[in-house]
Each structure stands twice: as structure tokens, then as C-alpha cells.
Amino acid sequence: MLIDGPKQGNVIPDGFNPNYLKVYYGRLFPHADIFKWMSYGNDGRHPACDKSYFGRREFSFTLDNDIYLRFQSFNSESELENSIKEKCPSKIDIGPVYSVDPAKRHAYAQGGDNVFAPVERELIFDIDITDYDDVRYCCSGADVCLECWPLMTVAIKVIDTALRDDFGFDHILWVYSGRRGVHCWVCDGKARRLTNEQRGAIADYFRVYKGNENSNKKVSFPGPLHPFLVRSYTEVLREFFEEKLLLSQNLFSTEERYEKILSMIPDESVTSELRGKWQENRRSSNSKEDINFFRWEQLKNTLQSGKQKVQGLRRCVEEIVFAFTYPRLDMEVSKHRNHLLKAPFCVHPKTGRVCIPIDPKDCEEFDPTTVPTLSELLRELNTGDSRMDVDNEWEKTSLGKSIRFFRSSFLQPLLKSCKEEMESGYKAKIQQTKNSLSW
Amino acid sequence: MEIVRSQRSRTNTPNDSVSTLPLYRYAPQLEVRLEDFEVFAMDRLRVLKGISDALARGKRPEEMENLVRDLWKANMRHPEASEDVNKDIISHFVLRLVYCRTEDLRKWFLSMETALYRYRFLLGSSEAKRALMEEFDLPCKAISRTEFENAKEKLEQVARSFDQPLPTADAIFYKVPFEEVPELVAGRRVYIHKGHAYVAMHQVVSLVVTQFRSNLSKALILTNRKWTSTIREQERDRLTPIVEALSMSYLGPDYSQTKEFGEISIKDLDQLARSSFPLCMRHLFDKLREDHHLKHGGRMQLGLFLKGVGLRMEDALAFWKAEFSQKVGAERFDKEYAYSIRHNYGKEGKRTDYTPYSCQKIISSTPGVGDHHGCPYRHFSEENLRAALGRMGVGSRAMEDVVDKVRNRHYQLACTLTFEAVHSSSCDAGINHPNQYFSDSHKILQPKVEIVI
């Protein structure tokens, strides 16, 4: 697919196209890295390696005509790579590591000892911006823009910090889902071995937003906040709400919008006082200060003025901030070990964008509107310097940055830790055998 | 355990204080009279059933503690005080036989025995608690003074968040891997740092309970195996009939097989929804008609309910398709949603015939954004609930009673009162399953039709 030069106009029109996918899987998709990741160090080089490990992992492919192939498994990197290149799936999902090769599952009973069941699975999270539709006014549904995307950034910061500081996890990968959200893969050994109950507990630890359109108050803090919530509020949420979201979403600018916030205050005297002020204010313009800041300050002053004998108002300010900004996770995704999740570096069929990793330390800089698309990458391949001597073609494209990041920030530290774990586990076993032999 | 006929039972377990909580690790080396076998089991079952009912009514922990103490006192005392412990152990092991045989029975028994253990533990003295903790071989370490000082502010924040007294300088905290205390983590009842939860003395029960639950769960599987392979046949004439009778008496019908009123057709659905659906299902049904869509939780809850009500799979497919295709198109319905309906009826995948959800399951579910499942008595704001009840035809006086029950978190009682108001007749058994609501309603409404003819 070579053409004369960049000026001629790269004849790769935008959009998603199965032929493009073929090129993508043929030349850009990082098969080897995915294989190394999913092997978790079981590459056969160490005596403690489990050679069956990779083969017990479930993959699933969604083919072009919406045919869904579950329980795909592979015994080597080349099997994985060849199958992907041959089938050209529009989506690749990763499932758990089972007790036996998924291809042999029918030979195993449902109950008793000899079961076909998940034994390891990363702790995963899925955050989708459509779950925030009731608090963003700029977009709705599948659309995302730079005004509402920061909600995802904030979610990453809150959850990432908690996973590291509270739960002690280290090997965390955040990935752009390709259109309107983010996925999180926690890959520590401890995380992979968590039971469904433990995953549910972590998901519930993160759960704050309760309820739907039928209940008024979706966030309710009956008592002082847990240290995790305090930290999230003081380090991330309050600043984000007051300095960014108020403005970017114009939360107080119209009656409909400020009524939504007033409905979160369970005290008639307070809400009518504020409503009174704001209905008047509409006529006079506060040109110096933005109306959203101004009204928010008024609200805070009224609530915190100390007149409050009503218990339910003590933490109303925090409740409002959390209702708008606190991460909304899909509980079911995290709770069950057999839940499938899209693999990183897939291409989203509706947007053509690649699911690239996001650096949690730098997540404010991530811009979903500039994520490389399939067609852009193919153009880059074509116009890339053919004299460049590279091991991998992706180095010639904007995908290079993402893959390098994936390797240095995530894969290498993870594999190093896997080896260490394997080594120490092996040493301990040898010691045990020695001990048991002693008189 | 040896079962003998009418003989004085001899025991060789030490005469411990009555408040000792056994570990139930091994079946005791005792001889048990056949009559005692059944009587002890029934007494314990009364305790477990009492706990089950109380939990379904949403009783608070303090109330549960008192309830367990009273239930235990009323049922588990032996005429010879020294025999109390034996009765405790024997009855537990007998019930293991009874409740090991299916997944549902195991689940119920596990939940109730765990709850019983939890409250009995809480009722014990501090020394008893500490002694038991050592027996359990738990991976927890008491934290040092320095660790306490470093974490003090956070520990105080946690205490305040639950209106608990602040930890004193000599308070004992245990550092435990967070995986060991999932319930405390889930409820944000502990400070967690770098993978360790800081557990207060009064929370230690969570550790014990988790371990108890895990041990019992494994034991039940083993017991089941032994039962199926040897015991059931060996005891065919003696214990097996007793064991099978015991399990029947306490778990109600699960509505997985539709019986009495036969099948219903699609055209009846709208009318039936108005007359005989409980609020949770009516809400889902109305929302489905309105939005031509329901999210997964709603599809499961309503779909399985309709199956239990007698909707055949072909009709179910037609019904859901008629609604969903107005929103997503017939083709997408066939591609994305038909499979899971067939799955519900046991025609796909591992072919489990799923049972409709009970109230307990529905009440404990967690509807999120865009969801309409769960129990409306629990999740609706008072305003919305009143409006919904009004649409069902609940009068103003009954409405106040219902709302009062909701305020006290007695969701099933609220639903029962709603039933009584709507049907103008009493429901003594109380509602604990949406399909029970439906079948009771149907029973009341049907005869009228026949009489007219």
C-alpha cells in the first residue's frame, strides 16, 4: 500500500475497515507484549514456571459479522498471533485463567473437585462516562468532549491512589476504552488470586453513589467521612468541582440546573432562601464573578452558617461534590472473576481509536480526541521513513509512544516482580523439602 | 458420632463452661439416641429459622444479638446443663447432613449458621473472644504503640464515621491483610493502608466469622460427598428419611416449576401487571413498556419472575422482542438479547434452570444509574413511593402504615401491607417472594371470575 509521498495525499480515508485491521494486526498490534504480559513470567526459563499457565487463559474474539467466539485459548505466542491475524477480530476480550485449558472444559464436571472454574483473574474496573449523564450537560450518550472527559481523569486519580496506598497494589494498568471510558487492570499476584467475595468487597469500598432516578439523594453521608473519602475529597474532588466542573458544566447557570442541586438539600428553609436569591439575581448581572462560583459560595455559606440544627445538612456540601465528581464504577465488572474485558491495543470499531494505556501520574494530559486512530496509524506507516532500521514497525508511528510506555511503566516492572515471586516461592518450597527430610 | 436406640448417652467431652463456642471441627465421639437426633436438629432449626426471618425483615445488629440470645435460650437448653454443649454440637452436625445435599440448601445453612455464630461470638466475654481467636489460627497481629500513633488520626476518622467512641491510648488494634475481612472493607468500617486493615477489638468478629464460614463451606462439600457415596444408602431405613423430612419443612417453594394456575399468555400480562404484580415487578414492567428497554439487572429480575409466573419461553421471547425492537430493532434483539432469555430458561450454556429471585435477594441488590430493579420499598424516595403506591390503588390510611414500615426498614412487611390494601384481604404468611405475591393474588382474584360464570 505504498504511495509516492506525503504531499500526494495519503489515500487511506478515515473510518474503520476490516482491511485496515488486517494491516494493523499484521504490522502494529503488539502480540509479543500481550503474550509476555499474560504469561506473568511463566516463559519456561525458570524451574518454577507453570508451562500450562498461558494455555489456560480465555480469550474471546468478536468477528466482523458479530459472531462471538468464546473460550479461545493458545499454547504459545505464535498460536495467539496467528489466530488473531487469521481471524482479524474486531474486538479481543481477555477472560480469566481457568483451572484447565478452556478448550477442554466440556470434560469437566460442574461440581466437586474436578471443576472447570476460574483460578486467576486480574482485578478490573470499568468506568464509562455514560454513567455520568445525569451530571454532565455538554454531551450525552456515547459522546465525549474535553469539558466532560476530566470526570474520567478524576476517577483515575481517586481509584489509582486508593489501589496503591490503601490496598497496596503496584502493577496497575489504565487503558482508554476507545470511546467513552477507561479500564483498569490490577495485575499483582495478590489481586489475580482474589475471590469473587473479596472483589465485591473492594468494589463496595469504592461505592458511594447509590440509587437511580427514583431516589433523590444519590450520595448520602450520615456520619463523618472515612479516611479514603476524606483524602479523595481534599486532594482531588473539591478542587476539581470548584475550579473546573462548576464552570465547564455551568452547574448553576439556569433554573433547571440549579434546581437539580437544590433537590440534594433536604431542608426547605435553606432551599427556598437560595432559590429566592437566585431568582432575583437573574436580572442583575454579576459581571465580575462567574455566576456559578458566586452561587456555589452562597450555597456553602448558607449551609455552613452554623444555623444548622438539622443533622442531615452537616455534610451536604461534600454530598453535592461527590454526587457530581466521585467515580462511578460498574460493580458487576469487578465482582466476578469470569467477566471478560477488552484487551488493550484493540481498535474501537465505532471510533477507530486504539485502546492505548493512560499514565495515571500524567492523566490530566490525556486527550481522548487526539488518540491515534487506525487510519492515522496506517498513514503514518506509509509515510514513515523506510530507511529507519527498527525492530518493530510501530516505532515509526504514534503507537510507539504508547507501547514504550506500556513496556517501561507496566510490563517490565510486572515481569520483574513475577520472577522475584517465583524465585522466592521456589526457594521456600526447596527449603520445606529439605526440612521435611531432616531427622 | 454413633446413633443408638434408647440408651443413656455417654460423653467424653470435658465439662466446659456453657458459654464456650465450639469450633465444630470434627463430629464428636458421642453416642446419640435416635430420638435426640431428630429433636436436637429441630430445636436448632427453629433457631436458624428465627434468624432467617429476622434477617429478611431487616433487623438491626443490636436487635439480632438479643434475638439470638433469646432463641438460643428458648430452644437449645438441655434438661441437664452439662449436656448443653453436646446438644449444640450434635444438632449442628445433624443439620450438616440435612443441608449439605444441594447448592441452595448449603447456601441457606451456611448463611444462617454464620449469622448464628457471629451473634453468639458477640455475646461472649472478652476472654472468650480472645481464646477463640487463638483457636482459629488467624493471620492478625496486634499493632505496636508507634504504629498506633502514626495511624491514630485515621483510626479516629473511622470511629467517628460510625458514631463509635474514639480509640483510647490502650486500645488494641489488629493488623490484618484486607482479604481476610471483606465485610469490613466493603462497609468502609476499617482504615486500610498498603494492603493491611486496622481492625478494632470489637470488629474482630468479622475475622472469626469469615474463617468460620470458609471452614463450614468446605466441610459441607465433603459431607455432601460422604452422604451421596455412603451414608444415604447405609442409613436408608433409619436416618435418611428423617434427614429428608427435616429439610423439606423449612424452605418454601422456590417457584422454579410453575404449577397451580398453568401458563399465562402475553395478552394477559398488562392486566395481570395491574392486578397481581408486586410493586417491584410492576415498576419494571411499566418502565419496560415506557422505555422499550431494561438494563441487565431489570431483565433478570423481571424475566425470571415472568418465568415463575408461567410465561413460556416462546412467549417470553415474543414479548421482550416486541418491546425491545421498538428501541433497538428486531435484528439487534435477536443478536444481543434473545440468547440471555433462552439462557434464563435453561436452554443455553450450562443449562441451569434459573430460579426467580426471592425478596431477600432482590432487597440486597444494588441498582445503579439507569437501573429499575431492586426493591422499591428500599430504594424509592418517599415521594416516589407514595406516587407508585397511589397508582396501585393503596388508600391513604394504608399508605401511612406502609411508609411507616419503610422508615423502619421493614421492606417485606411494607409489601405485605400493600398486598393487603390492594386485595382487601389479609396475608398472614407475609411476602417473601414476588412469585408468592403473584400466586396469592391470583388465588384471591381467580375464584371471583369462576363464581360469576
Short mmCIF file of N, CA and C in Angstrom, two decimals, chain B residues 65-160:
data_model
loop_
_atom_site.label_atom_id
_atom_site.label_comp_id
_atom_site.label_asym_id
_atom_site.label_seq_id
_atom_site.Cartn_x
_atom_site.Cartn_y
_atom_site.Cartn_z
N GLU B 65 -28.72 -9.49 68.08
CA GLU B 65 -28.00 -10.07 69.22
C GLU B 65 -28.98 -10.55 70.28
N ASN B 66 -29.93 -9.70 70.61
CA ASN B 66 -30.92 -10.08 71.61
C ASN B 66 -31.75 -11.26 71.16
N LEU B 67 -32.12 -11.21 69.89
CA LEU B 67 -32.95 -12.28 69.34
C LEU B 67 -32.23 -13.62 69.44
N VAL B 68 -30.95 -13.63 69.06
CA VAL B 68 -30.20 -14.89 69.09
C VAL B 68 -30.09 -15.41 70.51
N ARG B 69 -29.85 -14.49 71.44
CA ARG B 69 -29.75 -14.94 72.83
C ARG B 69 -31.05 -15.58 73.29
N ASP B 70 -32.16 -14.93 72.95
CA ASP B 70 -33.46 -15.47 73.36
C ASP B 70 -33.78 -16.79 72.67
N LEU B 71 -33.54 -16.83 71.36
CA LEU B 71 -33.82 -18.05 70.61
C LEU B 71 -32.99 -19.22 71.15
N TRP B 72 -31.73 -18.93 71.41
CA TRP B 72 -30.85 -19.99 71.89
C TRP B 72 -31.32 -20.50 73.24
N LYS B 73 -31.63 -19.53 74.11
CA LYS B 73 -32.10 -19.91 75.44
C LYS B 73 -33.37 -20.75 75.36
N ALA B 74 -34.27 -20.33 74.49
CA ALA B 74 -35.57 -21.00 74.41
C ALA B 74 -35.49 -22.39 73.82
N ASN B 75 -34.55 -22.61 72.94
CA ASN B 75 -34.55 -23.88 72.21
C ASN B 75 -33.40 -24.82 72.49
N MET B 76 -32.25 -24.27 72.88
CA MET B 76 -31.07 -25.12 72.90
C MET B 76 -30.64 -25.56 74.30
N ARG B 77 -31.47 -25.25 75.28
CA ARG B 77 -31.10 -25.70 76.61
C ARG B 77 -31.44 -27.17 76.78
N HIS B 78 -30.56 -27.89 77.45
CA HIS B 78 -30.81 -29.30 77.71
C HIS B 78 -31.21 -29.44 79.17
N PRO B 79 -32.12 -30.37 79.50
CA PRO B 79 -32.50 -30.54 80.90
C PRO B 79 -31.28 -30.72 81.81
N GLU B 80 -30.26 -31.37 81.31
CA GLU B 80 -29.02 -31.46 82.08
C GLU B 80 -28.05 -30.43 81.54
N ALA B 81 -27.78 -29.41 82.36
CA ALA B 81 -26.99 -28.27 81.88
C ALA B 81 -25.66 -28.69 81.26
N SER B 82 -25.07 -29.74 81.77
CA SER B 82 -23.77 -30.15 81.24
C SER B 82 -23.89 -30.70 79.82
N GLU B 83 -25.10 -31.01 79.44
CA GLU B 83 -25.31 -31.57 78.10
C GLU B 83 -25.53 -30.51 77.04
N ASP B 84 -25.59 -29.24 77.48
CA ASP B 84 -25.83 -28.14 76.52
C ASP B 84 -24.86 -28.16 75.35
N VAL B 85 -23.60 -28.28 75.70
CA VAL B 85 -22.58 -28.22 74.66
C VAL B 85 -22.77 -29.37 73.66
N ASN B 86 -23.08 -30.53 74.19
CA ASN B 86 -23.26 -31.67 73.30
C ASN B 86 -24.44 -31.47 72.37
N LYS B 87 -25.52 -30.93 72.95
CA LYS B 87 -26.69 -30.69 72.10
C LYS B 87 -26.31 -29.73 70.97
N ASP B 88 -25.56 -28.71 71.32
CA ASP B 88 -25.09 -27.72 70.33
C ASP B 88 -24.34 -28.42 69.20
N ILE B 89 -23.35 -29.24 69.61
CA ILE B 89 -22.50 -29.87 68.60
C ILE B 89 -23.28 -30.90 67.79
N ILE B 90 -24.03 -31.73 68.48
CA ILE B 90 -24.77 -32.78 67.78
C ILE B 90 -25.75 -32.17 66.78
N SER B 91 -26.52 -31.20 67.24
CA SER B 91 -27.53 -30.62 66.36
C SER B 91 -26.87 -29.99 65.12
N HIS B 92 -25.73 -29.38 65.31
CA HIS B 92 -25.03 -28.77 64.17
C HIS B 92 -24.65 -29.82 63.15
N PHE B 93 -24.09 -30.92 63.65
CA PHE B 93 -23.64 -31.93 62.70
C PHE B 93 -24.79 -32.65 62.02
N VAL B 94 -25.89 -32.84 62.76
CA VAL B 94 -27.05 -33.46 62.12
C VAL B 94 -27.54 -32.56 60.99
N LEU B 95 -27.61 -31.26 61.27
CA LEU B 95 -28.10 -30.35 60.24
C LEU B 95 -27.15 -30.27 59.06
N ARG B 96 -25.87 -30.51 59.30
CA ARG B 96 -24.95 -30.56 58.16
C ARG B 96 -25.40 -31.65 57.19
N LEU B 97 -25.79 -32.78 57.73
CA LEU B 97 -26.27 -33.87 56.87
C LEU B 97 -27.50 -33.43 56.10
N VAL B 98 -28.39 -32.77 56.81
CA VAL B 98 -29.65 -32.36 56.20
C VAL B 98 -29.42 -31.33 55.10
N TYR B 99 -28.54 -30.38 55.34
CA TYR B 99 -28.41 -29.24 54.45
C TYR B 99 -27.23 -29.28 53.52
N CYS B 100 -26.58 -30.43 53.40
CA CYS B 100 -25.41 -30.49 52.51
C CYS B 100 -25.81 -30.87 51.10
N ARG B 101 -27.05 -31.29 50.91
CA ARG B 101 -27.37 -32.04 49.71
C ARG B 101 -27.57 -31.26 48.42
N THR B 102 -27.94 -29.98 48.50
CA THR B 102 -28.00 -29.19 47.26
C THR B 102 -27.34 -27.84 47.49
N GLU B 103 -27.05 -27.16 46.43
CA GLU B 103 -26.40 -25.84 46.48
C GLU B 103 -27.26 -24.86 47.27
N ASP B 104 -28.56 -24.85 47.01
CA ASP B 104 -29.45 -23.92 47.70
C ASP B 104 -29.51 -24.18 49.19
N LEU B 105 -29.59 -25.48 49.56
CA LEU B 105 -29.65 -25.82 50.97
C LEU B 105 -28.35 -25.43 51.66
N ARG B 106 -27.25 -25.70 50.98
CA ARG B 106 -25.95 -25.37 51.57
C ARG B 106 -25.85 -23.87 51.79
N LYS B 107 -26.29 -23.11 50.79
CA LYS B 107 -26.19 -21.66 50.88
C LYS B 107 -26.98 -21.13 52.07
N TRP B 108 -28.20 -21.64 52.22
CA TRP B 108 -29.05 -21.18 53.30
C TRP B 108 -28.44 -21.54 54.65
N PHE B 109 -28.04 -22.79 54.79
CA PHE B 109 -27.47 -23.25 56.05
C PHE B 109 -26.22 -22.47 56.39
N LEU B 110 -25.37 -22.26 55.39
CA LEU B 110 -24.13 -21.53 55.61
C LEU B 110 -24.42 -20.12 56.13
N SER B 111 -25.37 -19.43 55.48
CA SER B 111 -25.71 -18.08 55.91
C SER B 111 -26.24 -18.05 57.32
N MET B 112 -27.14 -18.97 57.64
CA MET B 112 -27.76 -18.93 58.96
C MET B 112 -26.81 -19.34 60.07
N GLU B 113 -26.03 -20.40 59.81
CA GLU B 113 -25.07 -20.82 60.84
C GLU B 113 -24.02 -19.73 61.07
N THR B 114 -23.62 -19.06 59.99
CA THR B 114 -22.63 -17.99 60.13
C THR B 114 -23.20 -16.84 60.95
N ALA B 115 -24.45 -16.48 60.66
CA ALA B 115 -25.09 -15.41 61.43
C ALA B 115 -25.20 -15.83 62.89
N LEU B 116 -25.59 -17.06 63.12
CA LEU B 116 -25.72 -17.56 64.50
C LEU B 116 -24.37 -17.47 65.21
N TYR B 117 -23.34 -17.88 64.52
CA TYR B 117 -22.01 -17.88 65.12
C TYR B 117 -21.57 -16.47 65.45
N ARG B 118 -21.84 -15.57 64.52
CA ARG B 118 -21.46 -14.18 64.71
C ARG B 118 -22.06 -13.62 65.98
N TYR B 119 -23.37 -13.80 66.15
CA TYR B 119 -24.02 -13.19 67.31
C TYR B 119 -23.67 -13.89 68.61
N ARG B 120 -23.47 -15.20 68.54
CA ARG B 120 -23.03 -15.90 69.75
C ARG B 120 -21.64 -15.44 70.15
N PHE B 121 -20.79 -15.19 69.16
CA PHE B 121 -19.45 -14.69 69.44
C PHE B 121 -19.54 -13.33 70.13
N LEU B 122 -20.36 -12.45 69.57
CA LEU B 122 -20.52 -11.11 70.12
C LEU B 122 -21.05 -11.14 71.54
N LEU B 123 -21.89 -12.15 71.83
CA LEU B 123 -22.47 -12.24 73.17
C LEU B 123 -21.47 -12.75 74.19
N GLY B 124 -20.34 -13.29 73.72
CA GLY B 124 -19.36 -13.85 74.64
C GLY B 124 -18.53 -12.79 75.34
N SER B 125 -17.77 -13.20 76.36
CA SER B 125 -16.92 -12.25 77.09
C SER B 125 -15.65 -11.98 76.29
N SER B 126 -14.87 -10.95 76.73
CA SER B 126 -13.63 -10.62 76.01
C SER B 126 -12.64 -11.76 76.06
N GLU B 127 -12.58 -12.43 77.22
CA GLU B 127 -11.62 -13.53 77.31
C GLU B 127 -12.04 -14.64 76.36
N ALA B 128 -13.34 -14.90 76.34
CA ALA B 128 -13.84 -15.95 75.44
C ALA B 128 -13.48 -15.60 74.01
N LYS B 129 -13.64 -14.32 73.66
CA LYS B 129 -13.33 -13.88 72.29
C LYS B 129 -11.85 -14.11 71.99
N ARG B 130 -11.02 -13.68 72.94
CA ARG B 130 -9.59 -13.78 72.68
C ARG B 130 -9.17 -15.24 72.55
N ALA B 131 -9.72 -16.07 73.43
CA ALA B 131 -9.38 -17.50 73.40
C ALA B 131 -9.79 -18.11 72.07
N LEU B 132 -10.97 -17.74 71.62
CA LEU B 132 -11.47 -18.30 70.37
C LEU B 132 -10.60 -17.86 69.20
N MET B 133 -10.15 -16.63 69.26
CA MET B 133 -9.31 -16.12 68.17
C MET B 133 -8.04 -16.92 68.04
N GLU B 134 -7.52 -17.33 69.19
CA GLU B 134 -6.30 -18.13 69.12
C GLU B 134 -6.59 -19.49 68.51
N GLU B 135 -7.73 -20.05 68.86
CA GLU B 135 -8.12 -21.35 68.29
C GLU B 135 -8.20 -21.29 66.78
N PHE B 136 -8.63 -20.15 66.30
CA PHE B 136 -8.90 -20.05 64.87
C PHE B 136 -7.69 -19.87 64.00
N ASP B 137 -6.55 -19.60 64.60
CA ASP B 137 -5.33 -19.51 63.80
C ASP B 137 -5.45 -18.41 62.74
N LEU B 138 -5.69 -17.19 63.21
CA LEU B 138 -5.92 -16.08 62.29
C LEU B 138 -4.65 -15.29 62.01
N PRO B 139 -4.51 -14.79 60.79
CA PRO B 139 -3.29 -14.08 60.42
C PRO B 139 -3.30 -12.64 60.88
N CYS B 140 -3.54 -12.38 62.16
CA CYS B 140 -3.55 -10.99 62.58
C CYS B 140 -2.54 -10.74 63.67
N LYS B 141 -2.02 -9.55 63.66
CA LYS B 141 -1.01 -9.13 64.62
C LYS B 141 -1.48 -7.87 65.30
N ALA B 142 -1.33 -7.81 66.61
CA ALA B 142 -1.68 -6.58 67.31
C ALA B 142 -0.66 -5.51 66.93
N ILE B 143 -1.13 -4.27 66.72
CA ILE B 143 -0.19 -3.24 66.28
C ILE B 143 0.56 -2.63 67.45
N SER B 144 1.75 -2.10 67.15
CA SER B 144 2.60 -1.55 68.19
C SER B 144 2.14 -0.14 68.55
N ARG B 145 2.71 0.42 69.61
CA ARG B 145 2.38 1.77 70.04
C ARG B 145 2.66 2.77 68.92
N THR B 146 3.84 2.63 68.31
CA THR B 146 4.22 3.58 67.24
C THR B 146 3.26 3.50 66.07
N GLU B 147 2.93 2.28 65.69
CA GLU B 147 2.00 2.13 64.57
C GLU B 147 0.68 2.79 64.91
N PHE B 148 0.28 2.63 66.17
CA PHE B 148 -0.98 3.22 66.59
C PHE B 148 -0.91 4.75 66.49
N GLU B 149 0.19 5.32 66.99
CA GLU B 149 0.32 6.77 66.95
C GLU B 149 0.27 7.29 65.52
N ASN B 150 0.97 6.58 64.61
CA ASN B 150 1.00 7.02 63.23
C ASN B 150 -0.37 6.97 62.57
N ALA B 151 -1.14 5.97 62.97
CA ALA B 151 -2.44 5.79 62.30
C ALA B 151 -3.57 6.42 63.07
N LYS B 152 -3.25 7.03 64.22
CA LYS B 152 -4.30 7.47 65.15
C LYS B 152 -5.35 8.36 64.51
N GLU B 153 -4.89 9.36 63.74
CA GLU B 153 -5.85 10.29 63.16
C GLU B 153 -6.85 9.55 62.27
N LYS B 154 -6.31 8.64 61.45
CA LYS B 154 -7.19 7.91 60.54
C LYS B 154 -8.13 6.99 61.31
N LEU B 155 -7.60 6.34 62.36
CA LEU B 155 -8.44 5.45 63.15
C LEU B 155 -9.58 6.23 63.80
N GLU B 156 -9.26 7.45 64.21
CA GLU B 156 -10.31 8.28 64.80
C GLU B 156 -11.36 8.65 63.76
N GLN B 157 -10.89 8.95 62.55
CA GLN B 157 -11.86 9.28 61.49
C GLN B 157 -12.83 8.13 61.25
N VAL B 158 -12.27 6.92 61.23
CA VAL B 158 -13.13 5.76 61.00
C VAL B 158 -14.13 5.61 62.14
N ALA B 159 -13.65 5.75 63.36
CA ALA B 159 -14.55 5.60 64.51
C ALA B 159 -15.67 6.62 64.44
N ARG B 160 -15.30 7.85 64.12
CA ARG B 160 -16.32 8.92 64.05
C ARG B 160 -17.33 8.63 62.96
#
